[in-house]
Coordinates of C-alpha atoms and ligand atoms in Angstrom, one line a residue:
M285 CA -46.3 142.6 102.2
Q286 CA -45.3 141.7 98.7
P287 CA -46.3 138.7 96.6
Q288 CA -43.6 136.4 95.4
E289 CA -41.5 138.2 92.8
N290 CA -40.7 135.6 90.1
A291 CA -43.7 134.3 88.3
E292 CA -41.6 131.8 86.3
P293 CA -41.1 128.5 88.1
Y294 CA -37.5 128.0 89.1
D295 CA -37.2 124.6 87.2
Q296 CA -37.9 126.4 84.0
S297 CA -35.6 129.4 84.6
D298 CA -32.3 130.2 83.0
L299 CA -30.6 129.9 86.4
F300 CA -31.9 126.4 86.8
R301 CA -30.4 125.4 83.4
L302 CA -27.2 127.1 84.2
R303 CA -26.8 125.3 87.6
H304 CA -27.9 122.0 86.2
T305 CA -25.3 122.2 83.5
A306 CA -22.7 123.3 86.1
A307 CA -23.5 120.1 88.0
H308 CA -22.8 118.0 85.0
V309 CA -19.6 119.8 84.3
M310 CA -18.5 119.2 87.9
A311 CA -19.3 115.5 87.6
Q312 CA -17.1 115.3 84.5
A313 CA -14.3 117.0 86.3
V314 CA -14.5 114.7 89.3
L315 CA -14.6 111.6 87.1
E316 CA -11.5 112.7 85.3
L317 CA -9.6 113.6 88.5
F318 CA -10.9 110.5 90.4
P319 CA -11.1 107.9 87.8
G320 CA -12.7 105.2 90.1
A321 CA -15.4 107.5 91.4
K322 CA -19.0 106.5 91.3
I323 CA -21.6 109.1 90.7
G324 CA -24.9 109.5 92.5
I325 CA -27.3 112.3 91.6
G326 CA -26.7 116.0 90.9
P327 CA -29.7 118.3 90.8
P328 CA -29.9 122.1 90.9
I329 CA -31.1 123.4 94.2
V330 CA -32.1 126.9 95.5
D331 CA -29.1 129.2 94.8
G332 CA -26.9 126.4 93.4
F333 CA -26.4 122.8 92.7
Y334 CA -24.7 119.7 94.0
Y335 CA -23.5 116.3 93.0
D336 CA -23.0 113.2 95.1
F337 CA -19.9 110.9 94.6
D338 CA -18.6 107.7 96.0
L339 CA -14.8 107.9 96.1
G340 CA -14.4 104.5 97.7
A341 CA -12.6 103.9 101.0
D342 CA -9.4 105.4 102.3
E343 CA -6.6 103.4 103.9
D344 CA -8.6 103.1 107.2
G345 CA -11.7 101.9 105.5
H346 CA -13.5 105.2 105.9
P347 CA -15.3 106.8 102.9
R348 CA -12.7 108.9 101.1
T349 CA -13.7 112.6 101.3
F350 CA -12.9 115.7 99.2
T351 CA -10.3 118.1 100.6
P352 CA -10.2 121.9 99.9
A353 CA -7.3 121.2 97.6
D354 CA -9.5 118.7 95.7
L355 CA -12.2 121.4 95.2
E356 CA -9.6 123.8 93.8
R357 CA -8.5 121.2 91.2
I358 CA -12.1 120.4 90.3
E359 CA -12.9 124.0 89.9
K360 CA -9.9 124.6 87.7
R361 CA -10.8 121.6 85.5
M362 CA -14.4 122.9 85.3
R363 CA -13.2 126.2 83.9
Q364 CA -11.4 124.3 81.1
I365 CA -14.5 122.3 80.3
I366 CA -16.6 125.5 80.3
A367 CA -14.0 127.1 77.9
G368 CA -14.5 124.2 75.6
K369 CA -18.0 125.3 74.8
F370 CA -19.2 121.7 74.5
P371 CA -22.8 121.5 73.3
L372 CA -25.3 119.6 75.6
R373 CA -26.9 116.9 73.5
Y374 CA -30.2 115.2 74.5
R375 CA -31.0 111.6 73.5
V376 CA -33.6 109.0 74.3
V377 CA -32.2 105.6 75.1
T378 CA -33.7 102.1 75.6
A379 CA -33.4 100.4 79.0
D380 CA -30.7 98.1 77.7
E381 CA -28.7 101.0 76.2
A382 CA -29.0 102.8 79.5
R383 CA -27.8 99.7 81.4
D384 CA -24.9 99.4 79.1
L385 CA -24.0 103.1 79.2
F386 CA -23.8 103.1 83.0
K387 CA -22.5 99.6 83.5
D388 CA -19.7 100.9 85.7
Q389 CA -22.0 103.2 87.7
P390 CA -24.0 101.1 90.2
Y391 CA -26.0 104.1 91.6
K392 CA -27.1 105.0 88.1
L393 CA -28.0 101.4 87.4
E394 CA -30.2 101.5 90.6
I395 CA -31.9 104.6 89.3
I396 CA -32.5 103.0 85.9
E397 CA -34.2 100.0 87.5
G398 CA -36.2 102.4 89.7
L399 CA -37.3 104.3 86.7
L400 CA -38.4 101.2 84.9
R401 CA -40.5 100.0 87.9
G402 CA -41.9 103.6 88.2
E403 CA -40.6 103.8 91.7
F404 CA -38.5 106.9 91.5
N405 CA -37.4 109.6 89.2
E406 CA -33.9 110.6 87.8
Y407 CA -33.1 112.2 91.1
G408 CA -33.9 109.1 93.1
D409 CA -37.0 110.7 94.6
D410 CA -40.0 108.5 95.3
V411 CA -42.8 108.7 92.7
E412 CA -46.4 108.8 93.9
D413 CA -48.2 107.5 90.9
M414 CA -46.1 104.5 89.8
A415 CA -48.5 103.3 87.1
R416 CA -48.4 106.6 85.4
A417 CA -44.6 106.9 85.8
V418 CA -44.2 103.5 84.0
E419 CA -46.7 104.4 81.3
N420 CA -45.0 107.8 80.5
L421 CA -41.4 106.5 81.0
V422 CA -38.8 108.0 78.8
I423 CA -35.2 107.3 79.6
S424 CA -33.0 110.1 78.4
T425 CA -29.5 111.3 78.7
Y426 CA -27.6 114.6 78.2
R427 CA -24.1 114.4 76.9
H428 CA -21.4 117.1 76.6
D429 CA -17.7 116.4 75.8
T430 CA -16.9 113.0 77.4
F431 CA -19.6 113.0 80.0
E432 CA -23.1 111.6 79.7
D433 CA -25.6 111.6 82.4
L434 CA -29.0 110.0 83.0
C435 CA -31.0 113.2 82.8
K436 CA -34.2 114.8 81.5
G437 CA -32.8 118.4 81.5
P438 CA -33.2 121.2 81.0
H439 CA -29.7 122.5 80.2
V440 CA -28.1 125.5 78.6
A441 CA -27.0 125.0 74.9
H442 CA -23.3 124.6 75.6
T443 CA -20.9 124.6 78.5
G444 CA -19.5 128.0 77.5
L445 CA -22.7 129.7 78.7
I446 CA -21.7 129.1 82.3
P447 CA -20.1 132.4 83.2
V448 CA -16.6 131.4 84.2
D449 CA -16.3 134.1 86.9
A450 CA -19.8 133.5 88.3
F451 CA -19.7 130.0 89.7
Q452 CA -17.9 128.6 92.7
L453 CA -17.8 125.3 94.6
T454 CA -18.9 126.2 98.1
G455 CA -18.4 123.2 100.2
T456 CA -18.8 119.5 100.9
A457 CA -21.0 117.3 103.0
A458 CA -21.6 113.7 103.7
A459 CA -25.0 112.4 102.3
Y460 CA -26.5 109.0 102.4
W461 CA -27.4 107.5 99.1
R462 CA -31.1 108.2 98.6
G463 CA -31.2 109.8 102.0
D464 CA -31.2 106.3 103.6
Q465 CA -29.0 105.8 106.6
S466 CA -28.6 102.1 105.8
R467 CA -27.2 102.9 102.4
P468 CA -23.6 104.0 101.5
M469 CA -22.4 107.4 102.6
L470 CA -21.6 109.6 99.6
Q471 CA -19.6 112.8 99.3
R472 CA -21.5 115.8 98.2
I473 CA -20.0 118.8 96.6
Y474 CA -22.1 122.0 96.7
G475 CA -21.6 124.8 94.2
T476 CA -23.3 128.0 93.3
A477 CA -23.7 129.6 89.8
W478 CA -25.1 132.9 88.7
H479 CA -25.4 135.1 85.7
S480 CA -22.7 137.5 86.6
K481 CA -19.8 138.0 88.9
K482 CA -21.8 140.7 90.7
D483 CA -24.7 138.3 91.5
L484 CA -22.2 135.7 92.8
K485 CA -20.6 138.3 95.0
R486 CA -23.9 139.4 96.4
H487 CA -24.8 135.8 97.1
L488 CA -21.6 135.0 98.9
Q489 CA -22.0 138.2 101.0
L490 CA -25.4 137.0 102.0
L491 CA -24.1 133.6 102.9
D492 CA -21.4 135.3 105.0
E493 CA -24.0 137.4 106.7
A494 CA -26.2 134.3 107.2
K495 CA -23.2 132.5 108.9
K496 CA -22.7 135.5 111.2
R497 CA -26.4 135.3 112.1
D498 CA -26.6 131.5 112.5
H499 CA -28.9 131.1 115.4
R500 CA -26.7 128.3 116.9
K501 CA -23.6 130.6 116.9
L502 CA -25.5 133.7 118.2
S503 CA -27.2 131.6 120.9
R504 CA -23.9 130.5 122.3
E505 CA -22.6 134.1 122.3
L506 CA -25.8 135.6 123.8
E507 CA -26.4 132.6 126.1
L508 CA -29.9 131.7 124.9
Y509 CA -30.0 127.9 125.0
I510 CA -27.8 124.9 125.1
M511 CA -28.1 121.3 124.0
D512 CA -26.6 118.6 126.2
E513 CA -25.6 115.2 124.7
E514 CA -26.3 113.5 128.0
I515 CA -29.9 114.8 127.9
G516 CA -30.3 114.0 124.3
P517 CA -30.1 115.7 120.9
G518 CA -32.9 118.0 119.8
L519 CA -33.9 118.7 123.4
P520 CA -32.9 122.3 124.1
L521 CA -32.4 123.7 127.6
W522 CA -33.3 127.4 127.7
L523 CA -30.9 129.6 129.6
P524 CA -32.2 132.6 131.5
N525 CA -31.6 135.0 128.5
G526 CA -33.4 132.6 126.1
N527 CA -36.2 132.0 128.5
I528 CA -36.9 135.8 128.5
L529 CA -37.5 135.5 124.8
R530 CA -40.0 132.7 125.4
E531 CA -41.8 134.5 128.1
E532 CA -42.0 137.8 126.1
L533 CA -43.5 135.9 123.1
E534 CA -45.9 134.1 125.3
K535 CA -47.0 137.3 126.9
L536 CA -47.5 138.8 123.4
A537 CA -49.5 135.8 122.3
R538 CA -51.6 135.9 125.5
E539 CA -52.4 139.6 124.9
M540 CA -53.4 138.9 121.3
E541 CA -55.5 135.9 122.3
D542 CA -57.2 137.7 125.2
A543 CA -58.2 140.4 122.7
G544 CA -59.4 137.8 120.3
G545 CA -61.8 136.1 122.7
Y546 CA -59.6 133.0 123.4
Q547 CA -59.7 131.0 126.6
R548 CA -56.6 129.4 127.9
V549 CA -56.4 125.7 128.9
A550 CA -53.6 123.4 130.0
T551 CA -53.3 119.6 129.2
P552 CA -50.9 116.8 130.1
H553 CA -47.9 115.6 128.1
I554 CA -48.9 112.0 127.9
A555 CA -52.1 110.0 127.1
K556 CA -53.2 106.5 126.6
E557 CA -52.7 104.7 123.3
E558 CA -56.5 104.3 122.7
F559 CA -56.8 108.1 122.8
F560 CA -54.3 108.6 120.0
R561 CA -56.0 105.8 118.0
H562 CA -59.2 107.6 118.5
S563 CA -57.7 110.9 117.3
G564 CA -56.2 109.1 114.3
H565 CA -52.6 110.1 115.2
L566 CA -52.0 106.4 115.4
P567 CA -51.4 105.2 112.8
F568 CA -51.3 108.3 110.5
F569 CA -48.7 110.1 112.5
A570 CA -47.0 107.2 114.2
E571 CA -43.6 107.6 112.6
S572 CA -43.2 111.0 114.1
M573 CA -44.1 109.8 117.6
Y574 CA -42.0 108.5 120.4
P575 CA -42.5 104.8 121.1
P576 CA -45.0 104.0 123.8
M577 CA -44.3 103.4 127.5
E578 CA -46.1 100.7 129.3
R579 CA -47.4 100.6 132.9
E580 CA -49.9 98.2 134.4
D581 CA -50.8 96.9 131.0
T582 CA -51.6 100.3 129.7
R583 CA -49.6 102.0 126.9
Y584 CA -49.0 105.7 127.0
Y585 CA -47.6 108.0 124.3
L586 CA -46.0 111.4 124.6
K587 CA -48.3 113.8 122.8
P588 CA -47.2 114.9 119.3
M589 CA -50.0 117.5 119.1
N590 CA -52.3 119.3 121.5
C591 CA -55.4 119.1 119.4
P592 CA -57.1 115.9 120.7
F593 CA -56.8 117.2 124.2
H594 CA -58.7 120.3 123.3
H595 CA -61.3 118.2 121.6
K596 CA -61.9 116.5 124.9
I597 CA -62.3 119.8 126.6
Y598 CA -64.8 120.8 124.0
A599 CA -66.7 117.5 124.6
S600 CA -66.6 117.9 128.3
K601 CA -70.1 119.5 128.4
P602 CA -73.0 120.0 126.0
R603 CA -72.4 122.9 123.6
S604 CA -75.0 125.2 122.0
Y605 CA -74.7 127.4 119.0
R606 CA -74.6 130.3 121.5
D607 CA -71.2 129.0 122.8
L608 CA -69.6 129.1 119.4
P609 CA -67.1 130.1 118.3
L610 CA -65.3 128.5 121.2
R611 CA -61.6 129.3 121.1
L612 CA -59.2 127.2 123.3
A613 CA -55.6 128.3 123.5
E614 CA -52.5 126.7 125.1
Y615 CA -48.8 127.0 124.9
G616 CA -48.4 123.3 124.9
M617 CA -45.3 121.1 124.8
V618 CA -45.3 118.5 122.1
Y619 CA -42.9 115.7 121.3
R620 CA -41.9 114.5 117.9
Y621 CA -39.3 112.1 116.9
E622 CA -37.4 113.9 114.2
Q623 CA -34.7 111.8 112.5
S624 CA -31.2 112.4 113.8
G625 CA -30.1 113.7 110.4
E626 CA -32.9 116.3 110.4
L627 CA -32.2 117.8 113.8
F628 CA -30.9 121.4 113.3
G629 CA -30.4 123.8 116.2
L630 CA -33.7 125.2 117.3
M631 CA -35.2 124.8 113.8
R632 CA -35.9 121.1 114.2
V633 CA -36.1 119.7 117.7
R634 CA -37.7 116.8 119.4
A635 CA -39.5 118.7 122.1
S636 CA -41.1 122.0 121.4
E637 CA -43.7 124.3 122.8
Q638 CA -46.5 125.3 120.4
N639 CA -48.4 128.5 120.3
D640 CA -51.5 126.4 119.7
A641 CA -55.2 127.1 119.7
H642 CA -58.3 125.4 118.3
I643 CA -61.4 127.3 117.2
Y644 CA -64.6 125.3 117.2
C645 CA -67.3 127.0 115.1
A646 CA -70.4 126.3 113.0
E647 CA -69.9 126.0 109.3
D648 CA -71.2 129.5 108.6
Q649 CA -68.6 130.9 111.0
V650 CA -65.6 129.2 109.4
E651 CA -64.9 131.9 106.9
A652 CA -65.1 134.8 109.4
E653 CA -63.0 132.9 112.0
F654 CA -60.4 131.9 109.4
M655 CA -60.2 135.5 108.2
T656 CA -59.5 136.7 111.8
V657 CA -56.8 134.1 112.0
I658 CA -55.2 135.4 108.8
D659 CA -55.4 138.9 110.2
L660 CA -53.7 137.7 113.4
Y661 CA -50.8 136.3 111.2
R662 CA -50.5 139.7 109.5
R663 CA -50.4 141.6 112.7
Y664 CA -47.6 139.3 114.0
F665 CA -45.6 139.7 110.8
E666 CA -46.0 143.4 110.8
L667 CA -44.8 143.5 114.4
F668 CA -41.7 141.5 113.6
G669 CA -41.0 143.3 110.4
I670 CA -41.5 140.2 108.3
E671 CA -42.2 141.8 104.9
R672 CA -41.8 138.9 102.6
F673 CA -43.9 135.8 103.2
V674 CA -46.1 133.4 101.2
M675 CA -48.7 131.1 102.4
R676 CA -48.9 127.6 101.0
L677 CA -52.3 126.0 100.8
S678 CA -51.8 122.3 101.1
L679 CA -54.5 120.2 99.5
H680 CA -55.4 116.5 99.7
D681 CA -54.4 114.0 97.1
R682 CA -57.4 112.0 95.9
K683 CA -55.2 109.0 95.1
R684 CA -54.3 108.7 98.8
L685 CA -57.7 109.1 100.3
G686 CA -58.0 106.5 103.0
V687 CA -54.2 106.0 103.1
K688 CA -52.7 109.4 104.0
Y689 CA -56.0 111.3 104.1
A690 CA -59.4 110.9 105.7
D691 CA -61.6 109.2 103.2
D692 CA -64.3 111.8 102.4
E693 CA -63.6 113.7 99.2
A694 CA -66.7 115.9 99.3
A695 CA -65.7 117.2 102.7
W696 CA -62.2 117.8 101.5
L697 CA -63.3 119.8 98.5
K698 CA -65.7 121.9 100.6
A699 CA -63.1 122.7 103.3
E700 CA -60.5 123.5 100.6
E701 CA -62.9 125.8 98.8
I702 CA -63.6 127.7 102.1
V703 CA -59.9 128.2 102.7
R704 CA -59.2 129.3 99.2
R705 CA -62.0 131.8 99.2
V706 CA -60.7 133.4 102.5
M707 CA -57.1 133.6 101.1
R708 CA -58.4 135.3 98.0
R709 CA -60.6 137.7 99.9
A710 CA -57.8 138.5 102.3
E711 CA -55.5 139.2 99.3
V712 CA -52.8 137.1 100.9
P713 CA -50.0 135.8 98.5
F714 CA -50.4 132.0 98.4
V715 CA -49.6 129.0 96.3
E716 CA -51.3 125.6 96.2
A717 CA -49.6 122.3 96.9
R718 CA -51.5 119.0 96.2
G719 CA -50.8 116.1 98.5
E720 CA -49.2 118.1 101.3
A721 CA -52.2 118.4 103.6
A722 CA -52.5 117.1 107.1
F723 CA -54.5 113.9 107.3
Y724 CA -57.5 115.7 108.8
G725 CA -57.9 118.8 106.6
P726 CA -56.4 121.4 104.3
K727 CA -53.4 123.1 105.8
I728 CA -51.8 126.5 105.4
D729 CA -48.1 126.8 106.0
V730 CA -46.3 130.1 106.1
Q731 CA -43.0 130.5 104.5
A732 CA -41.3 133.7 105.6
W733 CA -38.0 135.2 104.7
S734 CA -35.8 136.9 107.2
V735 CA -34.3 140.3 106.4
I736 CA -31.3 138.7 104.8
G737 CA -33.5 136.5 102.6
R738 CA -33.3 133.2 104.4
E739 CA -36.4 131.1 104.1
F740 CA -38.1 129.6 107.1
S741 CA -41.3 127.7 107.4
L742 CA -43.0 129.2 110.4
A743 CA -46.6 128.9 111.2
T744 CA -49.3 126.3 110.4
N745 CA -53.1 126.5 110.2
Q746 CA -55.7 123.9 109.4
V747 CA -59.4 123.6 108.8
D748 CA -60.4 120.3 110.2
F749 CA -63.6 118.4 109.5
V750 CA -62.3 115.0 110.4
Q751 CA -61.3 115.1 114.1
P752 CA -64.6 116.7 115.2
A753 CA -66.3 113.7 113.6
R754 CA -63.9 111.2 115.1
F755 CA -64.6 112.6 118.6
G756 CA -68.3 112.9 118.0
L757 CA -68.2 116.7 118.7
T758 CA -71.5 118.4 118.4
F759 CA -73.4 121.5 119.4
T760 CA -77.1 122.1 119.4
N761 CA -78.0 124.4 116.5
R762 CA -80.7 127.1 116.3
D763 CA -83.2 124.4 115.3
G764 CA -82.4 122.4 118.4
Q765 CA -80.7 119.8 116.3
P766 CA -77.2 118.3 116.9
E767 CA -74.6 119.6 114.4
M768 CA -70.9 119.0 114.0
P769 CA -68.6 121.9 114.5
Y770 CA -65.6 122.6 112.3
C771 CA -62.2 123.0 114.1
I772 CA -59.6 125.5 113.0
H773 CA -56.2 124.7 114.2
R774 CA -53.9 127.7 114.3
A775 CA -50.3 128.3 115.6
P776 CA -49.3 131.6 114.2
L777 CA -46.0 131.6 116.0
G778 CA -45.4 127.9 115.3
T779 CA -43.2 126.7 118.1
H780 CA -41.2 128.8 120.5
E781 CA -38.1 126.9 119.4
R782 CA -38.4 127.5 115.7
F783 CA -39.8 131.0 116.0
I784 CA -37.0 132.1 118.3
G785 CA -34.5 130.5 116.0
F786 CA -36.0 132.6 113.2
L787 CA -36.0 135.8 115.2
I788 CA -32.4 135.3 116.2
E789 CA -31.3 135.2 112.6
H790 CA -33.9 137.8 111.5
Y791 CA -32.6 140.4 114.0
G792 CA -29.0 139.1 113.9
G793 CA -29.3 139.0 117.7
N794 CA -30.1 142.7 117.9
F795 CA -33.5 142.2 119.4
P796 CA -36.0 145.0 119.7
V797 CA -36.0 146.5 123.2
W798 CA -39.1 144.7 124.3
L799 CA -37.6 141.3 123.5
A800 CA -34.0 142.0 124.5
P801 CA -33.1 139.7 127.4
E802 CA -31.1 142.6 128.9
Q803 CA -32.5 146.0 128.0
A804 CA -30.0 148.3 129.6
R805 CA -26.7 148.1 131.3
V806 CA -25.3 150.7 133.6
I807 CA -21.6 151.2 133.4
P808 CA -19.8 153.4 136.0
I809 CA -16.7 155.3 134.7
T810 CA -14.7 154.4 137.8
D811 CA -15.2 152.6 141.1
D812 CA -16.1 155.9 142.7
H813 CA -19.4 155.9 140.8
H814 CA -20.7 152.5 141.9
D815 CA -23.3 154.0 144.2
Y816 CA -24.9 156.2 141.6
A817 CA -24.8 153.2 139.1
R818 CA -26.6 151.1 141.7
R819 CA -29.2 153.8 142.2
V820 CA -29.8 154.2 138.5
A821 CA -30.2 150.5 138.0
A822 CA -32.6 150.2 140.9
E823 CA -34.7 152.9 139.5
M824 CA -34.9 151.4 136.1
E825 CA -35.7 148.0 137.6
E826 CA -38.5 149.6 139.5
A827 CA -39.8 150.8 136.2
G828 CA -39.9 147.3 134.8
I829 CA -36.7 147.5 132.7
R830 CA -34.4 144.5 132.6
V831 CA -31.2 146.2 133.6
R832 CA -27.8 145.3 135.2
A833 CA -25.2 147.5 136.7
D834 CA -21.7 146.3 135.7
L835 CA -19.8 146.7 139.0
G836 CA -17.0 144.3 138.1
S837 CA -13.3 145.1 138.2
D838 CA -12.8 145.5 134.4
R839 CA -12.0 148.9 133.0
M840 CA -14.8 150.9 131.5
G841 CA -13.7 150.2 127.9
A842 CA -13.9 146.4 128.5
K843 CA -17.3 146.8 130.1
I844 CA -18.6 148.7 127.1
R845 CA -17.2 146.0 124.7
D846 CA -18.9 143.3 126.8
A847 CA -22.2 145.1 126.6
Q848 CA -21.8 145.5 122.8
L849 CA -21.0 141.8 122.4
M850 CA -24.2 140.9 124.3
K851 CA -26.1 143.4 122.0
V852 CA -27.6 145.3 124.9
P853 CA -29.8 148.0 123.4
Y854 CA -28.7 150.8 125.8
M855 CA -25.7 151.5 127.9
A856 CA -26.0 154.1 130.6
I857 CA -22.5 155.5 131.3
V858 CA -22.3 157.3 134.6
G859 CA -19.5 159.4 136.2
G860 CA -19.2 162.2 138.7
Q861 CA -20.8 164.7 136.4
E862 CA -23.9 162.5 135.8
A863 CA -24.1 161.7 139.5
A864 CA -24.1 165.3 140.4
A865 CA -26.8 166.2 137.8
G866 CA -28.9 163.1 138.1
T867 CA -28.3 162.3 134.4
L868 CA -26.8 159.6 132.1
A869 CA -24.6 159.5 129.1
V870 CA -26.6 157.0 127.0
R871 CA -25.0 154.9 124.3
Y872 CA -27.4 153.3 121.9
R873 CA -26.7 149.9 120.4
D874 CA -26.4 151.5 116.9
G875 CA -23.6 153.8 118.0
E876 CA -25.7 156.9 118.7
Q877 CA -24.9 158.7 121.9
R878 CA -26.8 161.2 124.0
N879 CA -25.1 163.0 126.9
D880 CA -26.8 164.6 129.9
M881 CA -30.0 162.7 129.6
P882 CA -32.1 163.1 132.8
L883 CA -32.7 159.7 134.3
G884 CA -36.5 160.1 134.4
E885 CA -36.5 161.0 130.7
F886 CA -34.5 157.9 129.8
V887 CA -36.7 155.6 131.9
A888 CA -39.8 157.1 130.2
H889 CA -38.2 156.6 126.8
V890 CA -37.3 152.9 127.4
R891 CA -40.7 152.2 128.9
R892 CA -42.4 153.7 125.8
R893 CA -40.3 151.5 123.5
I894 CA -41.2 148.4 125.5
K895 CA -44.9 149.2 125.8
T896 CA -45.4 149.8 122.1
R897 CA -43.1 146.9 121.2
S898 CA -41.3 149.4 118.9
P899 CA -38.5 148.2 116.6
E900 CA -36.7 151.5 117.2
L901 CA -34.1 152.1 119.8
Ligands
LIG1138 ZN1 -54.4 121.2 116.3

């Protein structure tokens, strides 16, 4: 485990300035090459930058898009502007000057009016504190050469500081103006910029590797899941191979939870509207929920979370301090209406199965319980070889108490302090984010990086003092008095969907033996060896190994290639010599090979790997 490397915030770094300036240079190039273009916004982003443009409509009335040839021309013009070493000049302008400057740029005009009303910032993002935004309003621009943009910086001193061989336009995408599907569709150009050609090359290699590891692509090749338009977007169907991953993860979670004193429960997928009002999911969480269904004058909702169901189980009988902590666990299906534009493979779906549990405990037990949860996270991360992660502690925002957050600031502060103390004591790397909490308590999200450095948000964890109160949960304390328990929500593996999506990319499909849908494949050298192949497979199967004997009509070479494509950890090649000696020629997924391996020895080896959930072959 290592803390996050760069202490300097990205938006104050040299790379941020470089990329921000590259975005301006790109906008100038586009305006010169497409004189009628309207410009949207163009911020730096992780690893690069983009800018949004409106090129008007083509002959068929569709939005005109950028072609690869366009990108080449734009890049070429950018190099010329860079070579011009034009200084970036900052100036403050009045509202009227700004309106005049951008009189031909309707999107900029909209932003100027938004700025004046305190509604959004230069990037069109909504502002939380409008009064303060208006009070502190400064309208500023940055200008270089012929291009001037509504902008508060920062930038590099002159365009020549963008290394001419270390930037590249990487692609285009459609993007709605201000992310709103009812607004015009703009054309976004993505670019990346680095300090040196070497950095750029490394980045492009990583992108390439990420593409190869894309979980949607690998899932097709390895037959893990499918989506079916007729069923609906964001609703994955797990194929037999993918379902093995789910079951192995669930088995792991069950073992961990059994050892941790959890009890398993199961709850239905729907409940009445009143129930979700009671829990506060309505209205706080309404926009993420499916609309209700009605039957005999009663409205039902699909559950977006398992929590309130577990609260009911807690409340189903009187509890004493001796019963606490009470830990209820469930792999529960939840349904959330993600916007169409946000759906993404397994990463964002509309139905997902959560590795959920709720720990009910007395106030003086919260710290110890929370610590155990953090330890659980660490054990999972170690098992999966997740070396780089950071936890984000999301806090309430006092300005939104009663709107987004339960209205009890003292309780918020207390719960936040408990969580903060545990994180410090556990020496877990964490950052704090105000205004990102769940409506019922401070939340910890885990950002993890896969081995190739792609960032994922995986698990969540909350300390809840609101729902126990809403449900009137109590226990009888040592003094015989009723007391309210705290509730710790934890889902260290998040959802099956996202976690498996992460694992596919993390391992590049080369799952460790215990997870691999097919652990070994037996390949006979010729048809004469089918009997022995069958016997070998039967023996492995008996030993609990997921194995298949490939008795098809393909030649051995084709069978080996097929097993390689499916990333099977072991191939057991068998011919006359092996049959006579009761051995195997074992080919490992990484290319290693061992001949004359006694069958019993191989079986014992694979079983050991499975049992210890070893990352080794
Ligand atoms: Zn919960």
